[in-house]
mmCIF file of C-alpha atoms in Angstrom:
data_model
loop_
_atom_site.group_PDB
_atom_site.id
_atom_site.type_symbol
_atom_site.label_atom_id
_atom_site.label_comp_id
_atom_site.label_asym_id
_atom_site.label_seq_id
_atom_site.Cartn_x
_atom_site.Cartn_y
_atom_site.Cartn_z
ATOM 1 C CA MET A 1 -54.942 109.569 166.793
ATOM 2 C CA GLU A 2 -57.553 107.803 164.326
ATOM 3 C CA LEU A 3 -58.157 104.149 164.434
ATOM 4 C CA GLU A 4 -57.627 103.561 160.799
ATOM 5 C CA LYS A 5 -53.747 104.899 161.392
ATOM 6 C CA ILE A 6 -53.435 102.490 164.109
ATOM 7 C CA LYS A 7 -54.787 99.356 162.210
ATOM 8 C CA LYS A 8 -51.887 100.177 159.565
ATOM 9 C CA ASP A 9 -49.350 99.302 162.408
ATOM 10 C CA CYS A 10 -50.573 96.119 163.262
ATOM 11 C CA ARG A 11 -51.683 92.702 161.929
ATOM 12 C CA ILE A 12 -55.461 92.365 161.803
ATOM 13 C CA ILE A 13 -57.042 88.972 161.813
ATOM 14 C CA THR A 14 -60.596 88.450 161.422
ATOM 15 C CA ASN A 15 -62.129 85.883 163.800
ATOM 16 C CA GLU A 16 -64.948 84.239 161.837
ATOM 17 C CA GLU A 17 -65.960 81.653 164.710
ATOM 18 C CA LYS A 18 -66.457 84.818 167.249
ATOM 19 C CA GLN A 19 -67.575 87.416 164.638
ATOM 20 C CA GLY A 20 -65.002 89.583 165.713
ATOM 21 C CA GLU A 21 -61.555 91.460 164.657
ATOM 22 C CA GLU A 22 -58.324 90.824 166.484
ATOM 23 C CA LEU A 23 -55.208 93.425 166.384
ATOM 24 C CA TYR A 24 -51.857 92.262 167.302
ATOM 25 C CA PHE A 25 -48.989 94.628 167.941
ATOM 26 C CA ASP A 26 -45.147 93.878 168.045
ATOM 27 C CA SER A 27 -45.098 95.670 171.354
ATOM 28 C CA LYS A 28 -47.150 97.280 173.864
ATOM 29 C CA PRO A 29 -49.079 100.308 172.277
ATOM 30 C CA ALA A 30 -48.562 103.814 173.872
ATOM 31 C CA SER A 31 -51.084 104.898 176.154
ATOM 32 C CA ASP A 32 -52.986 107.084 173.393
ATOM 33 C CA ILE A 33 -53.352 104.329 171.211
ATOM 34 C CA ILE A 34 -54.619 102.117 173.976
ATOM 35 C CA LYS A 35 -57.104 104.798 174.720
ATOM 36 C CA VAL A 36 -58.722 104.920 171.062
ATOM 37 C CA LEU A 37 -58.821 101.277 171.119
ATOM 38 C CA LYS A 38 -60.773 101.286 174.145
ATOM 39 C CA LYS A 39 -62.968 104.052 172.946
ATOM 40 C CA ASN A 40 -63.852 102.091 169.705
ATOM 41 C CA GLY A 41 -64.950 99.108 171.626
ATOM 42 C CA TYR A 42 -61.571 96.928 171.671
ATOM 43 C CA ARG A 43 -60.923 94.912 174.747
ATOM 44 C CA TRP A 44 -57.608 93.210 175.711
ATOM 45 C CA HIS A 45 -57.291 89.584 175.620
ATOM 46 C CA ASN A 46 -54.713 88.223 177.914
ATOM 47 C CA THR A 47 -54.485 84.494 176.856
ATOM 48 C CA LYS A 48 -54.244 85.634 172.844
ATOM 49 C CA LYS A 49 -52.058 89.058 173.701
ATOM 50 C CA CYS A 50 -54.275 90.913 171.290
ATOM 51 C CA TRP A 51 -56.690 93.553 171.152
ATOM 52 C CA TYR A 52 -60.205 92.235 169.956
ATOM 53 C CA ARG A 53 -63.838 93.543 169.295
ATOM 54 C CA LYS A 54 -67.053 92.282 167.797
ATOM 55 C CA LEU A 55 -67.372 93.296 164.165
ATOM 56 C CA ASN A 56 -71.214 94.541 164.584
ATOM 57 C CA TYR A 57 -69.773 97.168 167.377
ATOM 58 C CA THR A 58 -70.729 100.823 166.356
ATOM 59 C CA GLY A 59 -71.264 102.941 169.369
ATOM 60 C CA THR A 60 -68.558 104.318 171.967
ATOM 61 C CA GLY A 61 -68.568 104.391 175.525
ATOM 62 C CA ALA A 62 -71.836 103.935 177.412
ATOM 63 C CA GLU A 63 -73.888 104.348 174.265
ATOM 64 C CA LYS A 64 -73.471 101.163 172.648
ATOM 65 C CA THR A 65 -75.577 100.182 169.930
ATOM 66 C CA ASN A 66 -76.195 97.081 167.540
ATOM 67 C CA TYR A 67 -75.853 97.257 163.749
ATOM 68 C CA LEU A 68 -79.661 98.353 163.599
ATOM 69 C CA GLY A 69 -78.800 101.461 165.759
ATOM 70 C CA VAL A 70 -80.730 99.909 168.984
ATOM 71 C CA LYS A 71 -78.980 100.885 172.265
ATOM 72 C CA ILE A 72 -78.138 97.633 173.971
ATOM 73 C CA GLY A 73 -80.249 96.825 176.848
ATOM 74 C CA ASP A 74 -83.000 98.740 175.595
ATOM 75 C CA ILE A 75 -85.048 95.692 173.972
ATOM 76 C CA PHE A 76 -87.183 93.797 176.228
ATOM 77 C CA HIS A 77 -85.958 95.981 179.241
ATOM 78 C CA TYR A 78 -89.264 95.533 180.767
ATOM 79 C CA SER A 79 -89.800 91.887 180.652
ATOM 80 C CA TRP A 80 -86.665 91.087 182.487
ATOM 81 C CA ARG A 81 -86.829 89.966 186.206
ATOM 82 C CA LEU A 82 -90.382 89.962 186.840
ATOM 83 C CA GLY A 83 -91.380 89.882 190.361
ATOM 84 C CA ALA A 84 -94.076 87.598 191.905
ATOM 85 C CA ASN A 85 -96.741 90.230 191.644
ATOM 86 C CA GLU A 86 -95.927 91.130 187.955
ATOM 87 C CA ARG A 87 -96.247 87.124 186.989
ATOM 88 C CA LYS A 88 -99.547 86.856 188.956
ATOM 89 C CA LEU A 89 -100.955 89.935 187.166
ATOM 90 C CA PHE A 90 -99.925 88.609 183.578
ATOM 91 C CA SER A 91 -101.263 84.987 184.290
ATOM 92 C CA SER A 92 -104.495 86.191 185.824
ATOM 93 C CA CYS A 93 -105.484 88.832 183.136
ATOM 94 C CA GLY A 94 -107.640 87.769 180.126
ATOM 95 C CA THR A 95 -109.302 89.594 177.180
ATOM 96 C CA LYS A 96 -112.821 89.434 175.961
ATOM 97 C CA GLY A 97 -113.583 91.374 172.856
ATOM 98 C CA ASN A 98 -112.461 94.855 173.414
ATOM 99 C CA LYS A 99 -112.501 94.719 177.353
ATOM 100 C CA THR A 100 -109.807 93.195 179.454
ATOM 101 C CA SER A 101 -110.726 91.550 182.796
ATOM 102 C CA CYS A 102 -108.343 90.572 185.517
ATOM 103 C CA ASN A 103 -108.920 88.389 188.588
ATOM 104 C CA SER A 104 -107.460 89.810 191.841
#
């Protein structure tokens, strides 16, 4: 079943504040419809009783990407959670001309 077909059978609301899309069904969708929704990045909102996703979602499953096609989590991966040794290395290194000098 295709997502566009599913969207014809529900009420769609665009949430400008959250930059998302919400799908409201009259009753609980069949399991094959739920699988398609999950595959396309929709999640269940228990309070609002709707399926929702961000509008800039373009990937499926583990290969989620943003609107530029960059895999989520790739940018700045190596700058997160630096240990004490790495912070010391960055703070003690300096550059002079083309040469790098580090105080150990």
